Short mmCIF file of C-alpha atoms in Angstrom, two decimals:
data_model
loop_
_atom_site.label_atom_id
_atom_site.label_comp_id
_atom_site.label_asym_id
_atom_site.label_seq_id
_atom_site.Cartn_x
_atom_site.Cartn_y
_atom_site.Cartn_z
CA MET A 1209 62.37 120.82 133.91
CA SER A 1210 59.98 118.49 132.11
CA ASP A 1211 60.76 115.16 130.48
CA GLU A 1212 58.51 116.06 127.55
CA ILE A 1213 59.46 117.96 124.39
CA GLU A 1214 57.08 119.40 121.83
CA ASN A 1215 58.05 118.71 118.22
CA GLU A 1216 57.05 120.61 115.05
CA THR A 1217 53.63 118.95 114.85
CA GLY A 1218 52.75 119.95 118.39
CA ASN A 1219 52.76 116.39 119.70
CA GLU A 1220 54.58 115.67 122.89
CA ILE A 1221 57.48 113.22 122.90
CA LYS A 1222 58.12 111.41 126.14
CA LEU A 1223 61.83 111.02 126.79
CA ASP A 1224 61.58 108.61 129.69
CA VAL A 1225 60.00 105.86 127.56
CA ILE A 1226 62.30 104.33 124.95
CA PRO A 1227 60.50 102.15 122.45
CA GLU A 1228 61.78 98.63 121.98
CA LEU A 1229 63.54 97.94 118.71
CA PRO A 1230 61.84 95.45 116.42
CA ARG A 1231 63.33 91.97 116.44
CA LYS A 1232 65.40 90.99 113.48
CA LYS A 1233 63.98 88.28 111.31
CA GLY A 1234 66.00 85.28 110.27
CA ARG A 1235 68.21 82.81 112.01
CA ARG A 1236 69.14 83.66 115.55
CA LYS A 1237 72.65 83.14 116.77
CA ARG A 1238 73.12 80.21 119.09
CA THR A 1239 74.10 81.20 122.57
CA VAL A 1240 77.01 79.38 124.09
CA THR A 1241 76.60 78.06 127.60
CA ASP A 1242 79.22 78.82 130.24
CA GLN A 1243 80.20 75.15 130.41
CA GLU A 1244 80.74 74.97 126.64
CA ARG A 1245 82.70 78.24 126.67
CA GLU A 1246 84.99 76.92 129.43
CA ARG A 1247 85.50 73.67 127.53
CA LYS A 1248 86.43 75.52 124.30
CA GLN A 1249 88.90 77.74 126.14
CA SER A 1250 90.61 74.89 127.97
CA PRO A 1251 94.19 73.87 127.09
CA GLU A 1252 92.96 70.36 126.23
CA TRP A 1253 90.66 71.76 123.55
CA GLN A 1254 93.44 73.94 122.13
CA GLU A 1255 95.69 70.88 121.98
CA HIS A 1256 92.89 68.95 120.22
CA LEU A 1257 92.60 71.72 117.60
CA LYS A 1258 96.36 71.69 117.01
CA LYS A 1259 96.27 67.93 116.63
CA ILE A 1260 93.56 67.86 113.98
CA GLY A 1261 94.93 71.04 112.34
CA PHE A 1262 94.78 71.46 108.59
CA GLN A 1263 93.42 68.38 106.91
CA LYS A 1264 93.83 68.09 103.18
CA GLY A 1265 90.53 67.67 101.39
CA ARG A 1266 88.42 68.82 104.32
CA GLU A 1267 86.63 72.06 103.56
CA LYS A 1268 85.79 72.73 107.21
CA THR A 1269 89.46 73.15 108.16
CA GLY A 1270 90.46 74.93 104.97
CA GLY A 1271 91.47 72.03 102.73
CA ARG A 1272 90.13 71.75 99.22
CA VAL A 1273 89.48 68.53 97.36
CA ALA A 1274 91.72 68.20 94.31
CA THR A 1275 90.09 68.23 90.88
CA PRO A 1276 89.99 64.68 89.49
CA LYS A 1277 92.29 63.92 86.56
CA GLU A 1278 89.33 62.74 84.51
CA ALA A 1279 87.64 66.13 84.83
CA LYS A 1280 90.83 67.94 83.77
CA GLU A 1281 91.24 65.66 80.75
CA LEU A 1282 87.59 66.19 79.77
CA ALA A 1283 88.04 69.97 79.98
CA LYS A 1284 91.19 69.79 77.86
CA SER A 1285 89.44 67.72 75.21
CA ALA A 1286 86.56 70.23 75.02
CA SER A 1287 88.80 73.30 74.83
CA VAL A 1288 88.85 73.38 71.01
CA GLU A 1289 85.04 73.27 70.94
CA VAL A 1290 84.86 76.09 73.48
CA VAL A 1291 87.10 78.31 71.36
CA GLN A 1292 85.05 77.54 68.24
CA PHE A 1293 81.83 78.34 70.12
CA MET A 1294 83.19 81.67 71.36
CA ARG A 1295 84.35 82.52 67.84
CA ASP A 1296 80.89 81.72 66.51
CA VAL A 1297 79.28 83.95 69.18
CA MET A 1298 81.66 86.77 68.31
CA ASN A 1299 80.78 86.54 64.60
CA ASP A 1300 77.02 86.00 65.10
CA ASP A 1301 75.09 89.08 63.90
CA THR A 1302 71.92 88.00 65.71
CA ALA A 1303 73.60 87.80 69.15
CA ALA A 1304 73.50 90.77 71.51
CA LEU A 1305 76.36 93.22 71.17
CA ARG A 1306 77.39 92.77 74.81
CA GLU A 1307 77.74 89.00 74.34
CA ARG A 1308 79.75 89.48 71.14
CA ILE A 1309 82.10 91.92 72.91
CA LYS A 1310 82.62 89.55 75.84
CA ALA A 1311 83.37 86.67 73.46
CA ALA A 1312 85.90 88.83 71.60
CA GLN A 1313 87.54 89.88 74.88
CA TRP A 1314 87.77 86.26 76.02
CA LEU A 1315 89.35 85.18 72.74
CA GLY A 1316 91.75 88.13 72.88
CA GLU A 1317 92.84 87.29 76.42
CA ILE A 1318 93.75 83.72 75.55
CA SER A 1319 95.35 84.48 72.18
CA LEU A 1320 97.06 87.87 72.45
CA SER A 1321 100.34 88.12 74.27
CA LYS A 1322 100.52 90.09 77.45
CA ALA A 1323 102.98 92.87 78.10
CA PRO A 1324 106.15 91.57 79.71
CA SER A 1325 106.21 92.03 83.45
CA GLU A 1326 109.92 91.43 83.96
CA GLN A 1327 112.18 94.44 83.69
CA LYS A 1328 115.94 94.47 83.46
CA VAL A 1329 117.72 97.09 85.49
CA GLU A 1330 121.41 97.60 84.86
CA VAL A 1331 123.40 99.39 87.51
CA ASN A 1332 126.79 100.82 86.71
CA HIS A 1333 129.15 101.02 89.71
CA THR A 1334 132.23 102.30 87.86
CA HIS A 1335 132.00 105.86 89.23
CA ASP A 1336 134.39 106.96 91.92
CA LEU A 1337 133.25 108.85 95.00
CA THR A 1338 134.76 112.18 93.98
CA ASN A 1339 132.90 112.29 90.66
CA MET A 1340 129.64 111.31 92.37
CA LEU A 1341 129.99 114.09 94.95
CA ILE A 1342 130.77 116.67 92.26
CA GLU A 1343 127.71 115.52 90.28
CA ALA A 1344 125.53 115.72 93.40
CA GLN A 1345 126.86 119.23 94.08
CA ARG A 1346 125.99 120.23 90.50
CA TRP A 1347 122.42 118.90 90.91
CA ASN A 1348 121.90 120.62 94.28
CA SER A 1349 123.14 124.05 93.24
CA GLY A 1350 121.79 125.68 96.41
CA LYS A 1351 123.51 123.29 98.80
CA VAL A 1352 127.25 122.90 99.17
CA ILE A 1353 128.72 119.43 99.32
CA ASP A 1354 132.43 119.00 99.90
CA GLY A 1355 133.66 117.05 96.89
CA THR A 1356 137.35 117.02 97.65
CA ALA A 1357 139.02 113.70 98.20
CA SER A 1358 141.33 113.25 101.13
CA VAL A 1359 144.13 110.72 101.27
CA VAL A 1360 144.45 108.69 104.43
CA ALA A 1361 147.79 107.18 105.12
CA ILE A 1362 147.72 103.61 106.36
CA GLU A 1363 150.76 102.39 108.16
CA ASP A 1364 151.71 98.77 107.80
CA ASP A 1365 152.98 97.32 111.10
CA SER A 1366 153.45 93.82 109.72
CA ASP A 1367 157.28 94.16 109.73
CA VAL A 1368 157.45 94.35 113.51
#
């Protein structure tokens, strides 16, 4: 059996030679030395990571710096101007239709009330077991459910 195959064009393809894949361009990943890998897997390093843990305001460990009060106050003071600007964009006949629609949607989202998300569910527990079993038997006409109530006598031995 030969290691060569003829394809549709008649050229031979050699199976024993696999071409090398082209190298990817861009930043190469840094290889970690065995010493560094051992150090990062050591219990001392794990303890160090637990000690530094989550640090507020440090993006590297997941914390986020709080927005300054001055910036929040500035945004609040400009909110009326923003609404007026969006209203002007919505009513501007020379603006693109897409921009006018987005301005109208934005104004609608902040001004129109949303549908209530809270629902009240009232549950009535005044039914007795016999009536519930009879109703279940009526719903499941093909299946038979015993709906008869039985009385269990309880003897009181407190006199003894």
